[in-house]
Tab-separated table of C-alpha atoms in Angstrom:
chain	number	residue	atom	x	y	z
A	93	MET	CA	113.651	62.137	164.253
A	94	ASP	CA	110.141	63.104	164.706
A	95	ASN	CA	110.949	65.703	167.440
A	96	LYS	CA	113.831	68.112	166.086
A	97	TYR	CA	111.769	69.965	163.875
A	98	PHE	CA	109.252	72.323	164.974
A	99	PHE	CA	106.792	72.977	162.334
A	100	SER	CA	103.510	74.963	162.488
A	101	SER	CA	100.364	73.036	161.795
A	102	ASP	CA	100.692	74.055	157.914
A	103	GLU	CA	104.185	73.033	157.328
A	104	GLN	CA	103.030	69.595	159.105
A	105	LYS	CA	100.398	69.016	156.785
A	106	LEU	CA	103.152	69.835	153.879
A	107	LEU	CA	105.335	67.207	155.498
A	108	ASP	CA	102.672	64.621	155.641
A	109	ALA	CA	101.461	65.218	152.257
A	110	LEU	CA	105.165	64.820	150.843
A	111	VAL	CA	105.889	61.530	152.751
A	112	ARG	CA	102.661	60.279	151.326
A	113	GLY	CA	103.260	61.324	147.781
A	114	ASP	CA	100.330	63.589	147.462
A	115	ILE	CA	102.885	66.179	146.467
A	116	SER	CA	106.575	66.459	145.116
A	117	PHE	CA	109.409	67.689	146.546
A	118	HIS	CA	109.479	70.419	143.964
A	119	LYS	CA	105.978	71.463	144.760
A	120	VAL	CA	107.017	72.127	148.721
A	121	GLY	CA	109.205	75.139	147.414
A	122	LYS	CA	106.133	76.695	145.819
A	123	GLN	CA	104.217	76.576	148.987
A	124	THR	CA	106.296	77.892	151.428
A	125	ASN	CA	109.705	79.745	151.953
A	126	LEU	CA	113.042	78.470	150.836
A	127	GLN	CA	114.431	77.681	154.573
A	128	THR	CA	111.316	75.739	155.602
A	129	ALA	CA	111.147	73.783	152.254
A	130	ILE	CA	114.553	72.662	152.448
A	131	LYS	CA	113.806	71.146	156.216
A	132	ILE	CA	110.532	69.848	154.909
A	133	ARG	CA	112.064	68.071	152.150
A	134	ARG	CA	114.886	66.975	154.561
A	135	ALA	CA	112.265	65.693	157.044
A	136	ALA	CA	110.309	63.783	154.826
A	137	LEU	CA	113.469	61.979	153.222
A	138	GLU	CA	114.398	60.860	156.568
A	139	LYS	CA	110.957	59.311	157.554
A	140	LEU	CA	111.043	57.824	153.661
A	141	THR	CA	114.177	56.359	154.018
A	142	GLY	CA	114.893	55.927	157.803
A	143	THR	CA	118.062	57.895	157.496
A	144	ASP	CA	119.230	60.643	160.158
A	145	LEU	CA	120.383	63.475	157.539
A	146	ASP	CA	121.586	65.850	160.565
A	147	THR	CA	125.027	66.484	159.160
A	148	LEU	CA	123.568	67.331	155.639
A	149	GLY	CA	121.645	70.122	156.958
A	150	GLN	CA	124.556	72.237	158.904
A	151	PHE	CA	126.409	74.244	156.145
A	152	THR	CA	127.335	77.747	155.725
A	153	ILE	CA	126.520	78.588	152.116
A	154	ASP	CA	123.688	80.878	151.051
A	155	SER	CA	120.715	78.604	150.305
A	156	GLU	CA	118.688	81.350	148.877
A	157	ASP	CA	121.298	82.018	146.181
A	158	ALA	CA	122.172	78.191	145.586
A	159	SER	CA	118.877	77.174	144.991
A	160	GLN	CA	118.493	80.080	142.726
A	161	ARG	CA	121.481	79.514	140.801
A	162	ASN	CA	122.961	75.831	141.063
A	163	ILE	CA	120.242	73.371	142.414
A	164	GLU	CA	116.757	72.222	142.843
A	165	ASN	CA	114.761	70.528	145.536
A	166	MET	CA	117.775	71.318	148.020
A	167	ILE	CA	118.235	69.341	151.476
A	168	GLY	CA	121.348	70.344	152.740
A	169	ALA	CA	124.960	70.368	151.349
A	170	ILE	CA	127.918	67.971	151.165
A	171	GLN	CA	131.084	68.741	152.756
A	172	ILE	CA	134.399	67.894	150.910
A	173	PRO	CA	137.822	68.001	152.543
A	174	VAL	CA	140.014	70.968	150.964
A	175	GLY	CA	143.911	70.696	151.517
A	176	VAL	CA	146.494	73.140	150.217
A	177	ALA	CA	149.637	72.714	148.200
A	178	GLY	CA	152.203	75.008	147.092
A	179	PRO	CA	153.237	77.330	146.364
A	180	VAL	CA	154.039	76.662	142.978
A	181	CYS	CA	155.820	79.008	140.777
A	182	ILE	CA	154.258	79.680	137.615
A	183	LYS	CA	155.684	81.987	134.417
A	184	GLY	CA	152.555	82.016	132.375
A	185	GLU	CA	150.741	85.085	130.320
A	186	PHE	CA	147.987	85.270	132.968
A	187	ALA	CA	149.045	83.637	136.085
A	188	LYS	CA	152.732	85.197	136.942
A	189	GLY	CA	154.406	84.502	140.313
A	190	ASN	CA	153.632	82.222	143.353
A	191	TYR	CA	150.261	80.134	143.856
A	192	TYR	CA	148.830	78.007	146.576
A	193	LEU	CA	146.531	75.380	145.128
A	194	PRO	CA	143.336	74.340	146.958
A	195	LEU	CA	142.450	71.032	146.026
A	196	ALA	CA	138.971	69.248	147.188
A	197	THR	CA	139.161	65.591	147.644
A	198	THR	CA	138.922	62.806	149.593
A	199	GLU	CA	141.612	60.699	148.383
A	200	GLY	CA	144.529	60.475	150.947
A	201	ALA	CA	147.965	61.100	149.400
A	202	LEU	CA	146.752	63.408	146.427
A	203	VAL	CA	147.373	66.723	148.218
A	204	ALA	CA	150.711	65.539	149.448
A	205	SER	CA	151.702	64.365	145.767
A	206	VAL	CA	150.613	67.224	144.271
A	207	ASN	CA	152.791	69.495	147.130
A	208	ARG	CA	155.396	67.746	146.054
A	209	GLY	CA	155.702	68.361	142.112
A	210	CYS	CA	155.047	71.852	143.077
A	211	SER	CA	158.143	71.948	144.826
A	212	ALA	CA	159.866	70.222	142.366
A	213	ILE	CA	158.497	72.871	139.882
A	214	THR	CA	159.399	75.951	142.143
A	215	SER	CA	162.974	74.860	142.609
A	216	SER	CA	163.252	74.592	139.077
A	217	GLY	CA	162.008	78.400	138.540
A	218	GLY	CA	158.543	77.678	137.701
A	219	SER	CA	156.338	76.373	135.062
A	220	THR	CA	155.873	78.104	131.623
A	221	VAL	CA	152.588	78.009	130.343
A	222	ARG	CA	150.485	79.280	127.479
A	223	ILE	CA	146.852	79.039	126.134
A	224	PHE	CA	146.903	77.644	122.173
A	225	LYS	CA	142.951	78.236	122.029
A	226	ASP	CA	140.017	79.299	123.723
A	227	GLN	CA	136.612	78.017	122.630
A	228	MET	CA	133.519	76.630	123.809
A	229	THR	CA	131.013	74.743	121.349
A	230	ARG	CA	127.624	73.656	120.945
A	231	ALA	CA	126.461	71.757	117.468
A	232	PRO	CA	123.232	71.149	116.445
A	233	VAL	CA	122.348	68.430	114.253
A	234	TYR	CA	119.964	68.597	111.308
A	235	CYS	CA	118.314	66.060	108.961
A	236	LEU	CA	117.959	67.153	105.461
A	237	ASP	CA	116.511	65.348	102.139
A	238	GLY	CA	119.804	63.824	100.886
A	239	VAL	CA	123.542	64.415	100.329
A	240	LYS	CA	122.402	67.399	97.707
A	241	GLN	CA	120.602	69.178	99.903
A	242	SER	CA	123.238	68.806	102.480
A	243	ARG	CA	125.793	69.738	100.182
A	244	GLU	CA	124.041	73.357	99.262
A	245	PHE	CA	123.345	73.622	103.161
A	246	VAL	CA	127.230	73.385	103.716
A	247	ASP	CA	128.161	75.797	100.921
A	248	TRP	CA	125.357	78.260	102.192
A	249	ILE	CA	126.947	78.295	105.744
A	250	LYS	CA	130.292	78.664	104.323
A	251	LEU	CA	129.569	81.985	102.604
A	252	PRO	CA	131.198	85.112	104.475
A	253	GLU	CA	127.991	86.973	104.334
A	254	VAL	CA	126.272	84.494	106.083
A	255	PHE	CA	128.815	84.194	108.812
A	256	VAL	CA	128.858	87.921	109.294
A	257	LYS	CA	124.769	87.541	109.590
A	258	LEU	CA	125.037	84.606	112.367
A	259	LYS	CA	127.721	86.732	114.192
A	260	LYS	CA	125.443	89.691	114.589
A	261	LYS	CA	122.453	87.625	115.418
A	262	ALA	CA	124.321	85.492	118.310
A	263	SER	CA	125.990	89.037	119.543
A	264	GLU	CA	122.391	90.214	120.472
A	265	THR	CA	121.853	87.123	122.962
A	266	THR	CA	125.028	88.463	125.032
A	267	ARG	CA	127.476	91.101	126.218
A	268	PHE	CA	130.613	89.288	126.597
A	269	GLY	CA	130.267	85.994	124.052
A	270	GLU	CA	131.288	86.086	120.249
A	271	LEU	CA	130.766	83.563	117.487
A	272	THR	CA	134.062	82.850	116.002
A	273	ALA	CA	133.963	80.057	113.569
A	274	VAL	CA	131.045	77.459	112.256
A	275	GLU	CA	132.578	74.059	111.169
A	276	PRO	CA	129.870	71.580	109.252
A	277	TYR	CA	130.635	67.743	109.576
A	278	VAL	CA	128.216	65.803	107.312
A	279	THR	CA	127.038	62.303	107.588
A	280	GLY	CA	124.638	61.141	105.014
A	281	ASN	CA	121.547	63.275	105.047
A	282	ASN	CA	122.848	64.551	108.744
A	283	VAL	CA	124.489	67.697	108.901
A	284	TYR	CA	126.044	68.930	112.137
A	285	LEU	CA	127.480	72.509	112.804
A	286	ARG	CA	129.839	72.993	115.344
A	287	PHE	CA	129.735	76.578	116.460
A	288	CYS	CA	132.718	78.008	118.391
A	289	PHE	CA	132.293	80.799	120.702
A	290	ASP	CA	134.662	82.784	122.738
A	291	THR	CA	132.979	83.121	126.172
A	292	LYS	CA	135.512	85.158	127.962
A	293	ASP	CA	135.558	84.615	131.888
A	294	ALA	CA	132.599	82.651	131.746
A	295	MET	CA	132.732	78.663	131.329
A	296	GLY	CA	130.027	79.383	128.872
A	297	MET	CA	127.915	76.365	128.180
A	298	ASN	CA	124.703	78.069	128.892
A	299	MET	CA	125.814	81.326	126.897
A	300	VAL	CA	126.524	79.523	123.984
A	301	THR	CA	123.211	77.506	124.169
A	302	ILE	CA	120.848	80.594	123.787
A	303	ALA	CA	123.169	82.136	121.194
A	304	THR	CA	122.978	78.925	119.086
A	305	GLN	CA	119.068	78.890	119.554
A	306	ALA	CA	119.112	82.318	117.990
A	307	ILE	CA	121.585	81.584	115.057
A	308	VAL	CA	119.275	78.511	114.416
A	309	ASP	CA	116.348	80.355	114.587
A	310	LEU	CA	117.732	82.825	112.143
A	311	ILE	CA	118.658	79.977	109.816
A	312	GLY	CA	115.560	78.486	109.874
A	313	ASP	CA	113.713	81.980	108.829
A	314	GLU	CA	116.512	82.466	106.126
A	315	ILE	CA	116.099	78.969	104.483
A	316	GLY	CA	113.394	77.021	106.014
A	317	ILE	CA	115.565	74.406	107.696
A	318	TYR	CA	115.111	73.546	110.867
A	319	PRO	CA	117.505	71.403	113.422
A	320	ILE	CA	116.341	67.921	114.881
A	321	SER	CA	118.189	68.790	118.091
A	322	LEU	CA	120.359	71.536	119.464
A	323	SER	CA	122.948	69.644	120.486
A	324	GLY	CA	123.847	66.886	118.044
A	325	ASN	CA	126.568	65.084	120.175
A	326	MET	CA	129.500	67.049	117.969
A	327	CYS	CA	129.962	69.700	120.525
A	328	ALA	CA	130.921	67.157	122.302
A	329	ASP	CA	130.089	68.107	125.706
A	330	LYS	CA	130.692	66.043	129.045
A	331	LYS	CA	131.479	62.991	126.972
A	332	PRO	CA	135.220	61.285	125.945
A	333	ALA	CA	135.395	62.313	122.137
A	334	ALA	CA	138.170	62.683	119.918
A	335	ILE	CA	137.116	65.984	118.214
A	336	ASN	CA	137.707	67.603	121.633
A	337	SER	CA	141.410	66.274	121.824
A	338	ILE	CA	142.210	67.413	118.279
A	339	LEU	CA	140.223	70.535	117.942
A	340	GLY	CA	139.952	71.641	121.561
A	341	ARG	CA	137.415	72.674	123.831
A	342	GLY	CA	137.068	75.232	126.504
A	343	LYS	CA	141.341	76.300	126.915
A	344	THR	CA	143.727	74.455	125.157
A	345	VAL	CA	146.365	74.850	127.524
A	346	ILE	CA	150.050	73.470	127.706
A	347	ALA	CA	152.608	73.838	130.675
A	348	GLU	CA	156.144	72.870	130.822
A	349	VAL	CA	159.025	72.588	133.458
A	350	GLU	CA	162.884	71.281	132.599
A	351	LEU	CA	163.773	69.828	135.949
A	352	THR	CA	167.742	69.138	136.836
A	353	PRO	CA	169.431	65.725	137.675
A	354	GLU	CA	170.029	67.257	140.727
A	355	ILE	CA	166.410	68.105	141.476
A	356	VAL	CA	165.370	64.769	140.292
A	357	LYS	CA	167.202	62.958	142.646
A	358	ASN	CA	166.845	65.355	145.868
A	359	LYS	CA	162.816	65.465	145.216
A	360	LEU	CA	161.858	62.555	143.393
A	361	LYS	CA	164.287	60.169	144.863
A	362	THR	CA	165.256	58.803	141.292
A	363	THR	CA	166.783	59.778	137.814
A	364	PRO	CA	165.895	61.475	134.913
A	365	GLU	CA	166.072	58.615	132.609
A	366	ALA	CA	163.952	56.508	135.051
A	367	ILE	CA	161.121	58.830	135.202
A	368	ALA	CA	161.227	59.253	130.914
A	369	GLU	CA	161.164	55.439	130.758
A	370	VAL	CA	158.057	55.141	132.883
A	371	ASN	CA	156.138	57.800	131.375
A	372	TYR	CA	157.106	56.393	127.829
A	373	ARG	CA	156.034	53.001	128.923
A	374	LYS	CA	152.806	53.884	130.811
A	375	ASN	CA	151.636	57.021	129.655
A	376	LEU	CA	152.295	56.785	126.113
A	377	LEU	CA	152.603	53.237	124.803
A	378	GLY	CA	150.135	52.026	127.363
A	379	SER	CA	147.501	54.455	126.875
A	380	ALA	CA	148.140	53.876	123.255
A	381	ARG	CA	147.498	50.079	123.764
A	382	ALA	CA	144.334	50.566	125.877
A	383	VAL	CA	143.445	52.938	122.865
A	384	SER	CA	143.131	55.784	125.621
A	385	LEU	CA	141.998	59.353	124.663
A	386	GLY	CA	144.390	60.595	127.680
A	387	PHE	CA	147.886	59.961	127.831
A	388	ASN	CA	148.469	60.786	131.255
A	389	ALA	CA	148.934	59.213	134.656
A	390	HIS	CA	146.184	60.783	136.739
A	391	ALA	CA	145.467	64.408	135.412
A	392	ALA	CA	141.704	64.023	136.424
A	393	ASN	CA	142.536	63.605	139.643
A	394	ILE	CA	144.184	66.949	139.896
A	395	ILE	CA	141.432	68.772	137.518
A	396	ALA	CA	138.725	67.134	139.636
A	397	ALA	CA	140.112	68.577	143.024
A	398	MET	CA	140.361	71.868	141.861
A	399	PHE	CA	137.000	71.748	139.931
A	400	ILE	CA	135.295	70.866	143.199
A	401	ALA	CA	137.099	73.384	145.164
A	402	CYS	CA	136.605	76.407	142.270
A	403	GLY	CA	132.963	75.836	141.652
A	404	GLN	CA	133.952	74.105	138.241
A	405	ASP	CA	131.457	71.956	136.637
A	406	PRO	CA	132.768	68.529	137.766
A	407	ALA	CA	131.384	66.599	134.692
A	408	HIS	CA	134.069	68.176	132.257
A	409	VAL	CA	136.815	66.219	134.129
A	410	VAL	CA	135.922	64.012	131.337
A	411	GLU	CA	137.219	66.384	128.774
A	412	GLY	CA	140.168	67.454	130.931
A	413	SER	CA	141.230	63.778	131.238
A	414	ASN	CA	142.614	63.985	127.424
A	415	THR	CA	145.917	65.462	128.859
A	416	ILE	CA	148.786	64.169	127.153
A	417	THR	CA	151.860	64.183	129.362
A	418	THR	CA	155.495	64.318	127.703
A	419	MET	CA	158.598	63.797	129.431
A	420	GLU	CA	161.947	62.960	128.141
A	421	VAL	CA	165.736	63.489	128.897
A	422	THR	CA	167.513	66.661	127.073
A	423	LYS	CA	170.741	66.797	125.962
A	424	TYR	CA	172.017	68.118	128.993
A	425	GLY	CA	170.967	65.363	130.923
A	426	SER	CA	167.914	67.268	132.477
A	427	LEU	CA	164.197	66.243	132.705
A	428	TYR	CA	161.847	68.021	130.262
A	429	CYS	CA	158.056	67.666	131.199
A	430	SER	CA	155.059	69.054	129.618
A	431	VAL	CA	151.272	68.542	130.034
A	432	THR	CA	148.899	69.482	127.168
A	433	LEU	CA	145.300	69.824	127.988
A	434	PRO	CA	143.647	70.107	124.855
A	435	SER	CA	139.967	70.764	126.128
A	436	LEU	CA	139.861	72.605	129.737
A	437	GLN	CA	136.487	73.988	130.358
A	438	ILE	CA	136.443	76.579	133.145
A	439	GLY	CA	135.083	79.811	134.126
A	440	THR	CA	135.315	82.260	136.752
A	441	VAL	CA	131.757	83.797	136.710
A	442	GLY	CA	128.326	81.883	136.580
A	443	GLY	CA	127.928	78.250	137.506
A	444	GLY	CA	129.131	77.260	140.932
A	445	THR	CA	131.774	80.295	141.015
A	446	LYS	CA	129.528	82.307	143.432
A	447	ILE	CA	129.118	79.935	145.960
A	448	ALA	CA	130.974	81.544	148.997
A	449	THR	CA	133.157	78.411	149.757
A	450	GLN	CA	134.236	77.848	145.971
A	451	ASN	CA	134.458	81.947	146.028
A	452	GLU	CA	136.974	81.771	148.762
A	453	CYS	CA	138.992	79.030	146.899
A	454	LEU	CA	139.092	81.426	143.504
A	455	ARG	CA	139.909	84.458	145.653
A	456	ILE	CA	143.337	82.173	147.126
A	457	LEU	CA	144.155	82.194	143.410
A	458	ASP	CA	143.269	85.667	143.018
A	459	ALA	CA	140.767	84.295	139.998
A	460	ALA	CA	137.353	85.130	141.224
A	461	GLY	CA	134.958	87.398	138.950
A	462	ALA	CA	135.539	88.884	135.689
A	463	GLY	CA	138.765	90.512	135.407
A	464	GLU	CA	139.102	93.961	134.236
A	465	ILE	CA	140.153	92.687	130.905
A	466	PRO	CA	137.512	90.468	129.659
A	467	GLY	CA	138.663	86.679	129.804
A	468	TYR	CA	141.492	87.263	131.979
A	469	ASN	CA	140.889	85.647	134.810
A	470	SER	CA	139.587	82.070	133.213
A	471	LYS	CA	142.917	82.373	131.247
A	472	LYS	CA	144.623	82.513	134.580
A	473	LEU	CA	142.901	79.874	136.270
A	474	ALA	CA	143.322	77.497	133.298
A	475	GLU	CA	147.116	78.122	133.603
A	476	ILE	CA	147.087	77.283	137.283
A	477	ILE	CA	145.261	74.210	136.858
A	478	ALA	CA	147.762	73.140	133.693
A	479	SER	CA	150.421	73.824	136.382
A	480	ALA	CA	148.875	71.818	139.043
A	481	VAL	CA	148.436	68.867	136.512
A	482	LEU	CA	151.910	68.951	135.714
A	483	ALA	CA	152.986	69.173	139.357
A	484	GLY	CA	150.555	66.090	139.859
A	485	GLU	CA	151.967	64.164	137.015
A	486	ILE	CA	155.976	64.702	137.855
A	487	SER	CA	154.999	63.705	141.341
A	488	LEU	CA	153.434	60.338	140.376
A	489	VAL	CA	155.587	59.152	137.468
A	490	GLY	CA	158.406	60.196	139.845
A	491	ALA	CA	156.949	57.937	142.681
A	492	GLN	CA	156.665	54.940	140.453
A	493	ALA	CA	160.241	55.583	138.780
A	494	ALA	CA	161.300	55.454	142.620
A	495	GLY	CA	159.151	52.197	143.148
A	496	HIS	CA	157.258	54.783	145.992
A	497	LEU	CA	153.967	54.381	145.091
A	498	ALA	CA	152.543	51.607	147.227
A	499	ARG	CA	154.476	52.839	150.126
A	500	ALA	CA	153.000	56.340	149.947
A	501	HIS	CA	149.565	55.035	149.813
A	502	ALA	CA	150.194	52.988	152.744
A	503	GLU	CA	150.997	55.722	154.538
A	504	LEU	CA	149.020	58.604	153.413
A	505	GLY	CA	145.924	56.972	151.419
A	506	ARG	CA	144.714	54.990	154.483
């Protein structure tokens, strides 16, 4: 460990000071260049923990860019296997054609399962996908003198001329974001204002936070009322919440496909009736009995794998898991399958989408960066992820209906 790094005398002094605890990991970056700071932090951590961190130090991403945009106190990078499923045929408003799905995961059998679902969907002519709502939210909380003032504040917020002012103020902070609605919620003397924004190709959390700060400053200047916190958890960000399932947050997107009995038999080795019964008793009744906010088999599995591959914030998988899966036998004997994702928070600009490996995965989907039409690429990505979730749900529920789940994991899960 001691001999693999070649530090100058000044760099060695920094390393020794860091090991002694005389300076912080962050301060190292203030006293030397980025590449050296990464090595010093890693060398110090090796000494402090007695752990060899050679593999963490081997990566291809641009550490300069990542340190500016994505990470503090960088010591290296984690590698996660990426597999590909597909092609899957998608008939969306934004995603049109055949797509190969990059999935980053350490769960054996997941990519194979999604791949089987893609085959069933494509053999059936493709998934039909539509986006029903697109909004990112931030909800500051105010503490007022009592219910009388709470009511007066809410009535003022609802005035059309006030909304025009707030919208104009928000527009001064962003070129692309747009305030679309303000939804007030009151609990006693607490007022929560859920501001809704169209953030175009960005996932938009930073955008709406900055815009909301400008709005609350304007409200304070206008009527002398200031928030207790810029986020009052009515947003609700990175937490399971019924409000996101009901009202939506990010993209609200639905994907569907109809599978013939022949495709169900040949691809999934079971029948439409068996799959519909498993879905009803597992995803619907079982989830209701568990008081789950998600009525699905494993939507979060696919969302997480695509989020990690495509540079999305993995913490937002919790909202993506609100997915509702429906499967029913049609009057013609086919199997109708759909997934409804009420709160899929994604973007194709900002965040981790610029990291080279993640950007390559977005380019596989032809959804990297901002499209010529603002918001086009993020909507395309939403339709692709919804179709991937549909594929995963069809495959897993089909495996359970056929009694193949344990066998698949024994063979592929290792």
